[in-house]
Short mmCIF file of C-alpha atoms in Angstrom, two decimals:
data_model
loop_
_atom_site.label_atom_id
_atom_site.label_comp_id
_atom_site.label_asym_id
_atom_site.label_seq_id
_atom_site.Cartn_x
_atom_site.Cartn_y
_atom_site.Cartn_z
CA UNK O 238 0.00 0.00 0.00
CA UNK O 239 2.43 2.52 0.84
CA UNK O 240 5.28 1.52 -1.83
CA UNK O 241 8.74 2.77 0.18
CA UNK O 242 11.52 1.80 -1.69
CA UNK O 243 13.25 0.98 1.04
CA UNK O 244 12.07 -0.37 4.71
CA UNK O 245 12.89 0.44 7.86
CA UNK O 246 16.22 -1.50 9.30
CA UNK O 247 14.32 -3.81 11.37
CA UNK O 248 17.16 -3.12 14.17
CA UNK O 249 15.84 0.43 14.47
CA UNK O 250 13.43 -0.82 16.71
CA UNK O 251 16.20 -2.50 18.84
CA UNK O 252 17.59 1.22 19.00
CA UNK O 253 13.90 2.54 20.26
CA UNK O 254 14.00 -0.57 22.60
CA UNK O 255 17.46 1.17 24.49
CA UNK O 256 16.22 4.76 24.34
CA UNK O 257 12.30 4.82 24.44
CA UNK O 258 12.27 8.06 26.01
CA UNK O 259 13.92 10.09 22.81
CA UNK O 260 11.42 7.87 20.60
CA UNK O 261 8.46 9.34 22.34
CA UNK O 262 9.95 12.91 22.78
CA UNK O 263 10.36 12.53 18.76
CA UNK O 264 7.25 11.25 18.54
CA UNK O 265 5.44 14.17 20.11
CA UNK O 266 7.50 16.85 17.80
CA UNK O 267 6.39 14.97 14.82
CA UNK O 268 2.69 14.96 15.74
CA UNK O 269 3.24 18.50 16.54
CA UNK O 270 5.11 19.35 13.21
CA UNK O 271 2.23 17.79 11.18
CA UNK O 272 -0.40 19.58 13.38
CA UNK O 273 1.74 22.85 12.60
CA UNK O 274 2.32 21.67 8.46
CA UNK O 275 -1.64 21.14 7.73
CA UNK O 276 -2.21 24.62 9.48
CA UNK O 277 0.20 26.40 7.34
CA UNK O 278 -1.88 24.66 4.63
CA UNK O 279 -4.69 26.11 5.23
CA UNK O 280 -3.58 29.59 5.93
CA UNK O 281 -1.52 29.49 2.73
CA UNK O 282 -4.48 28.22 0.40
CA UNK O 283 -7.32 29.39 2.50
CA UNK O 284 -9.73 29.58 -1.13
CA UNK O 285 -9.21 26.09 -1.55
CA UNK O 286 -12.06 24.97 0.28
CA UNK O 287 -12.11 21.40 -0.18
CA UNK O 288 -7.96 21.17 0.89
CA UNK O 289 -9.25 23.47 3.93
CA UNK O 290 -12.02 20.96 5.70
CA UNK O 291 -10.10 17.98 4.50
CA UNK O 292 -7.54 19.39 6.36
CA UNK O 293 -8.85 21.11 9.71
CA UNK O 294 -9.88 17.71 11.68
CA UNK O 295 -6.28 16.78 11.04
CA UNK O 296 -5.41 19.69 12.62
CA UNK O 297 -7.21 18.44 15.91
CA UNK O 298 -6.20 14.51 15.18
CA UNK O 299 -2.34 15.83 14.89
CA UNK O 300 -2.34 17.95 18.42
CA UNK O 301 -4.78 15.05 20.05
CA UNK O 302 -1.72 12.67 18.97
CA UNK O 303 0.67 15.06 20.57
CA UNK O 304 -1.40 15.24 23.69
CA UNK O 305 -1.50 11.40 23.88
CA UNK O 306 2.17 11.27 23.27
CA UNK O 307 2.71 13.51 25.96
CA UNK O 308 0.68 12.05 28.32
CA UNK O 309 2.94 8.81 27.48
CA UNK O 310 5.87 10.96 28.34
CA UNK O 311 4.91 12.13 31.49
CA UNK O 312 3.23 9.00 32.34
CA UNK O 313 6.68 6.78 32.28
CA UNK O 314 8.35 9.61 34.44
CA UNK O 315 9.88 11.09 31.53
CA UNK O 316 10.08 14.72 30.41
CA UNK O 317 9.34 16.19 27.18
CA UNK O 318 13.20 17.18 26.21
CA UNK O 319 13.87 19.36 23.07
CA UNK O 320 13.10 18.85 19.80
CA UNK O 321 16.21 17.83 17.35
CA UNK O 322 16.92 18.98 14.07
CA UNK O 323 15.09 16.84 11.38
CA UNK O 324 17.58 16.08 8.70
CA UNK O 325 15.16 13.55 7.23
CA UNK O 326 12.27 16.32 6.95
CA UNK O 327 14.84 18.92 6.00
CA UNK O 328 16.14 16.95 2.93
CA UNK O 329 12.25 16.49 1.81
CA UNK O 330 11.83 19.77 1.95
CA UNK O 331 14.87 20.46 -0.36
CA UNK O 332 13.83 18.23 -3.08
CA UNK O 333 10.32 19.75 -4.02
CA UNK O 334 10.16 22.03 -6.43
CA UNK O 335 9.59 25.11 -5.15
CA UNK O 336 9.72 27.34 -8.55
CA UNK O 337 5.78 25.91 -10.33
CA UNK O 338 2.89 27.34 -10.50
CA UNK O 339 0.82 27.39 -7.02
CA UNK O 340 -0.94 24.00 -7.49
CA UNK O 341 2.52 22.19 -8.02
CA UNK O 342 3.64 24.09 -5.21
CA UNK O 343 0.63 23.21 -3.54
CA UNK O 344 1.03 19.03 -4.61
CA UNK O 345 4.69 19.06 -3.84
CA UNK O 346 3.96 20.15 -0.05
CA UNK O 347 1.13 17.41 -0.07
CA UNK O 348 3.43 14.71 -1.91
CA UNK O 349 6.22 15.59 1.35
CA UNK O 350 3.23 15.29 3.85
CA UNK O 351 2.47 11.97 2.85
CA UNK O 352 5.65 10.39 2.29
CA UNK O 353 6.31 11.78 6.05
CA UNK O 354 2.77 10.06 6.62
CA UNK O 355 3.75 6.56 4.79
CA UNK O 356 7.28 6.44 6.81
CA UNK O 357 5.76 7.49 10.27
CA UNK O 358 3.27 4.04 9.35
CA UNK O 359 5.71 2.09 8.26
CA UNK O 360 7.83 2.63 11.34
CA UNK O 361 4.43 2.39 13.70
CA UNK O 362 3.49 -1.02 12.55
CA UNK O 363 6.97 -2.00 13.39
CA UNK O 364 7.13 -0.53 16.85
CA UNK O 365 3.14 -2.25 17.03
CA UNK O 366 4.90 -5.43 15.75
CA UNK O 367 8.55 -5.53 17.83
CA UNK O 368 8.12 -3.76 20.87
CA UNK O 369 7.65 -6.34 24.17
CA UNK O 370 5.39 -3.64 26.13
CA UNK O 371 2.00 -5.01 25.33
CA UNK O 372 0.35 -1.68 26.15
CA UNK O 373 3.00 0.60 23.65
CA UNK O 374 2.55 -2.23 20.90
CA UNK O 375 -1.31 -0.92 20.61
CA UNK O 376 -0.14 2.51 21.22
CA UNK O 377 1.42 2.40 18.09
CA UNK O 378 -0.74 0.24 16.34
CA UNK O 379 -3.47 3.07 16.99
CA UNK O 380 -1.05 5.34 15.30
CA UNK O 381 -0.05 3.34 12.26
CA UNK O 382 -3.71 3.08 11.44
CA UNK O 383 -4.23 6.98 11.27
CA UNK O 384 -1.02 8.20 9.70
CA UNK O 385 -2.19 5.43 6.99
CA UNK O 386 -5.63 7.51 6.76
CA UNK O 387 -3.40 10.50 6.42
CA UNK O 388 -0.73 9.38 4.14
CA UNK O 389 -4.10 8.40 1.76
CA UNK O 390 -5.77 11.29 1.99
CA UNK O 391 -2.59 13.91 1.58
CA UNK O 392 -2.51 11.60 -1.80
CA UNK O 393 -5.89 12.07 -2.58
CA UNK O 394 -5.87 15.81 -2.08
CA UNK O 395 -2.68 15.85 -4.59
CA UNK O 396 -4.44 14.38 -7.23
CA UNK O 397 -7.50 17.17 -6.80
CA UNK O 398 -5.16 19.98 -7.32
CA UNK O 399 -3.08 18.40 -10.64
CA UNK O 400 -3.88 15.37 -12.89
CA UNK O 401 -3.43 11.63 -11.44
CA UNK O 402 -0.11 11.15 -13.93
CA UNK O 403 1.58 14.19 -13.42
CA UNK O 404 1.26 13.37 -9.32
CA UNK O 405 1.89 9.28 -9.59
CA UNK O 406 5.21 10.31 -11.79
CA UNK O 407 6.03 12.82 -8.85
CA UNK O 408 5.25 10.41 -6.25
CA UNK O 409 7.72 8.15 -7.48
CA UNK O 410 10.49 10.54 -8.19
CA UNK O 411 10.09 11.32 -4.32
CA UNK O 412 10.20 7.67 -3.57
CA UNK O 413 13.67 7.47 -4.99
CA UNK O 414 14.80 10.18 -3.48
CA UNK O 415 13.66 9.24 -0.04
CA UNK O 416 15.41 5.93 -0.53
CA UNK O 417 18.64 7.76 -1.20
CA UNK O 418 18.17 9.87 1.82
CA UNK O 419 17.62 6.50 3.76
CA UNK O 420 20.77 4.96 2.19
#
């Protein structure tokens, strides 16, 4: 369904295994970027009025996860921590093509929202899969389920705004460049 080039080292959940409390910390910055990423959506293309109600519950779902997340945190006796710097995100955000007309703008910020979508499932259903804590397997199972919703509908919303060939040709030159980044 979600056609990554490349998967997830399965030992990256041994690494979440050893440091659970930076997992979840990253955790709650990503549900807060994507909260933060739809908004900026909407405020950018505000006459676009089937991108803007698609997009406001996910606005609520994204700080809800954060909230949940959070509670996690605090709930194992951890604290929040900072935020690190996103190299994955940042090298997304380099490859779109910033220089088209607003609705390839508009599908190359939706193309990077659900690749960041499709990874953040891939990795959930792995955590959901791998970790031992029965409790944080369904956690993340909860969360694999949604991003999947939302890697679908960013997808969906791309091919409203430009035809289904130009964004399926897109989609996989962004595949192949995520599985360099990856590499």
């Amino acid at each position: 369904m979600l056609n990554l080039k490349l998967p997830t080292d399965p030992r990256w959940v041994d690494l979440t295994k050893k440091k659970l409390s930076d997992i979840l910390t990253d955790h709650a910055y990503c549900e807060q970027k994507a909260a933060t990423s739809c908004i900026s959506l909407i405020v950018v293309y505000p006459d676009l009025k089937e991108l803007v109600k698609k997009l406001t519950p996910i606005v609520s779902e994204e700080w809800s996860h954060f909230s949940m997340v959070l509670d996690e945190i605090y709930n194992r006796g951890f604290d929040l921590g900072y935020p690190r710097k996103d190299e994955y995100v940042n090298e997304l955000l380099r490859f779109q093509n910033k220089n088209g007309s607003r609705n390839i703008v508009l599908v190359e910020k939706l193309l990077t929202n659900a690749l960041i979508e499709a990874r953040s499932c891939e990795r959930f259903r792995l955590l959901s899969l791998e970790l031992e804590d029965d409790y944080l397997r369904q956690f993340y199972h909860s969360f694999m389920v949604s991003e999947a919703g939302h890697y679908r509908l960013f997808m969906d919303l791309a091919k409203i705004y430009k035809d289904q060939s130009y964004v399926n040709n897109r989609w996989n030159e962004y595949l192949e460049y995520e599985k360099k980044i990856l590499k």
